[in-house]
């Protein structure tokens, strides 16, 4: 083991085999225990050193066996806090890995073997991940463990970043035996937290109600947050936060864990009989069985962990910076994002070049910067029953082709964007007729349709190649500035007709690897294109997608009141620049609720702004309102998209909702407050601001009133509903007085 790094972020006590990863903000400590078992010691605020405070308390606990072939009754893997627990050998808690040997045994017992340090962050081939631009920004500890009986080596990678309260972890299994084994479960990380009361905060949801923040006290037993849908899903985001019960938006300790992956995931929290909490996170073991041939290796996705001592806002801000700067790779990751108008809710499938022209004619004078042609431009698609898989223009609808639409858009001084749904196929398509076997499904069984679509077998490279070629045939010819990448169903009958029985359990992960491969190839080949992820709204709003696409559509639900919750929940992890938000029509298309243009605008301007309506149908008053929104947003989008975001008051708890954006130099701030229901005799309500410089005087530009930063944060402002009407919004812009 050679330690050659300068200004090391990782101390290794070679005598006691204790590893201490640290920066100015956090420390993560692990060590090697008796029998070479890798123990978890600490993750939390920075400490200077470690002097054995977390020595495992040895107690003879009945019915907790001891290390195999040893007699010390006070030492059991069943209660030892660990970093990556085995299976079927004395630790009855959730295993990190289950490996089936050729003889059928499912016993896994990894012991410490060695470690090494690497500058920067090693690349996880074929997977989305965090990265650093300069090797000096991070260091990585790789701890090697080995199950000698299986002949399998496990490499646990821990990366610490110089400037961030972040540790990333992943695992790699290498089969050094002579025989194949089957991986039934391989977690990316596991960690046993000491006994303490903990709340689990998760992001469950559904179609059109994504990422609804949920908080529950952990009790004995297993709490599981997972997706078995073949996608990270609308239903449960691959994220959990473990918070001390007193933690709120501004204070308290909280540990966040985010899986950088877009497929089936499993987060399990097991509160053991002595109150310790085991956190295990990775690819879901459901529908997963990976044949690992002799000599082969398996790399898990990565988990990004954040530790915050300044509550949930502190955690979110760390995630926002990390995802924006060191997960997203697009050249747009720090660019002002264009204000777009999308034709979906304006026309659905019913459009032609004239209709597009009328939207362009109306949108351009409003200052809107990009037009996106959504679903329906290809094959012979006039509804959602046909043509997925046929990525060539629908000449009946657009006789002059896509180049004509692109030119019309560019002639208006706007950028041009186009919709694709690369992973799915309609039975009524040329591609399906030519390759009916390119679809996921079990022979001699029915295949589940969803939105009348099948899923292409992206576990097979020739299928991915075909879609790549079809897409490049369009993108090479037509000047396109943006792509919306949709995926409108979840996976079923997950079986690849081109695989064999030994490898069938690999299909759902291989599917996602195929998706990543296509995204990698396209984003590399077209670096000028801004990609936006989408999956029937926000069904794949995850960090895996952010590696390829710096923004995502969070929901088909444009109702601003519903959006308050969706955007509030999404902001727990994902940066505002990634959260697209469009002004829709009133009444709203899905819900039918009527809201003012001001309310819709304020919610949409709290994200990456766009419009989801027919600009040609707007009244003159609405056109003026849109124009003013666009001007205002252009002035402030840098602050919204790249400022520091503070959640102030939650739509999950209160009738008043508030959030704000502060510039890095604290010279500017933008406050949004929303009152959901009006009241005749309203209780006075005060909103206190955050993140300002207390010594600074700020001018509120609308009123020209001056306030101290300390006043705005300590006294706050009345945000009592002054009107009796429902659904009202106020926007306040503050600028530091020179
Ligand atoms: C689902 C998306 O979320 C919508 O915005 C739209 O693109 C439709 N798909 C088109 O089919």
mmCIF file of C-alpha atoms and ligand atoms in Angstrom, residues 207 342 344-345 349 374-375 381 384 419 421 451 453 484 486-488 534-538 553 555-556 612, ligand 1:
data_model
loop_
_atom_site.group_PDB
_atom_site.id
_atom_site.type_symbol
_atom_site.label_atom_id
_atom_site.label_comp_id
_atom_site.label_asym_id
_atom_site.label_seq_id
_atom_site.Cartn_x
_atom_site.Cartn_y
_atom_site.Cartn_z
ATOM 1 C CA UNK A 207 -47.933 9.722 -12.131
ATOM 2 C CA UNK A 342 -43.883 23.153 -26.157
ATOM 3 C CA UNK A 344 -47.980 19.188 -26.515
ATOM 4 C CA UNK A 345 -50.871 20.608 -24.551
ATOM 5 C CA UNK A 349 -51.172 15.026 -32.003
ATOM 6 C CA UNK A 374 -43.503 17.189 -29.088
ATOM 7 C CA UNK A 375 -44.962 13.744 -29.806
ATOM 8 C CA UNK A 381 -48.534 8.862 -35.699
ATOM 9 C CA UNK A 384 -50.654 7.141 -29.238
ATOM 10 C CA UNK A 419 -39.325 14.941 -28.906
ATOM 11 C CA UNK A 421 -39.223 8.158 -27.124
ATOM 12 C CA UNK A 451 -50.173 3.284 -23.355
ATOM 13 C CA UNK A 453 -46.587 0.472 -26.222
ATOM 14 C CA UNK A 484 -36.878 15.888 -25.027
ATOM 15 C CA UNK A 486 -39.472 10.585 -23.125
ATOM 16 C CA UNK A 487 -40.271 7.074 -21.816
ATOM 17 C CA UNK A 488 -43.981 6.492 -21.357
ATOM 18 C CA UNK A 534 -38.808 12.929 -19.260
ATOM 19 C CA UNK A 535 -40.817 9.834 -18.476
ATOM 20 C CA UNK A 536 -44.522 10.521 -18.657
ATOM 21 C CA UNK A 537 -43.696 13.584 -16.575
ATOM 22 C CA UNK A 538 -41.202 12.792 -13.828
ATOM 23 C CA UNK A 553 -39.508 17.315 -16.889
ATOM 24 C CA UNK A 555 -44.422 16.157 -13.980
ATOM 25 C CA UNK A 556 -47.219 16.345 -16.514
ATOM 26 C CA UNK A 612 -47.184 24.549 -22.281
HETATM 27 C C1 LIG B 1 -45.433 12.416 -21.656
HETATM 28 C C2 LIG B 1 -44.743 13.729 -21.422
HETATM 29 O O1 LIG B 1 -44.572 13.948 -20.056
HETATM 30 C C3 LIG B 1 -45.554 14.832 -22.069
HETATM 31 O O2 LIG B 1 -44.979 16.064 -21.786
HETATM 32 C C4 LIG B 1 -45.633 14.585 -23.532
HETATM 33 O O3 LIG B 1 -44.347 14.677 -24.105
HETATM 34 C C5 LIG B 1 -46.242 13.225 -23.803
HETATM 35 N N1 LIG B 1 -45.562 12.189 -23.084
HETATM 36 C C6 LIG B 1 -46.209 12.914 -25.276
HETATM 37 O O4 LIG B 1 -46.599 11.646 -25.549
#
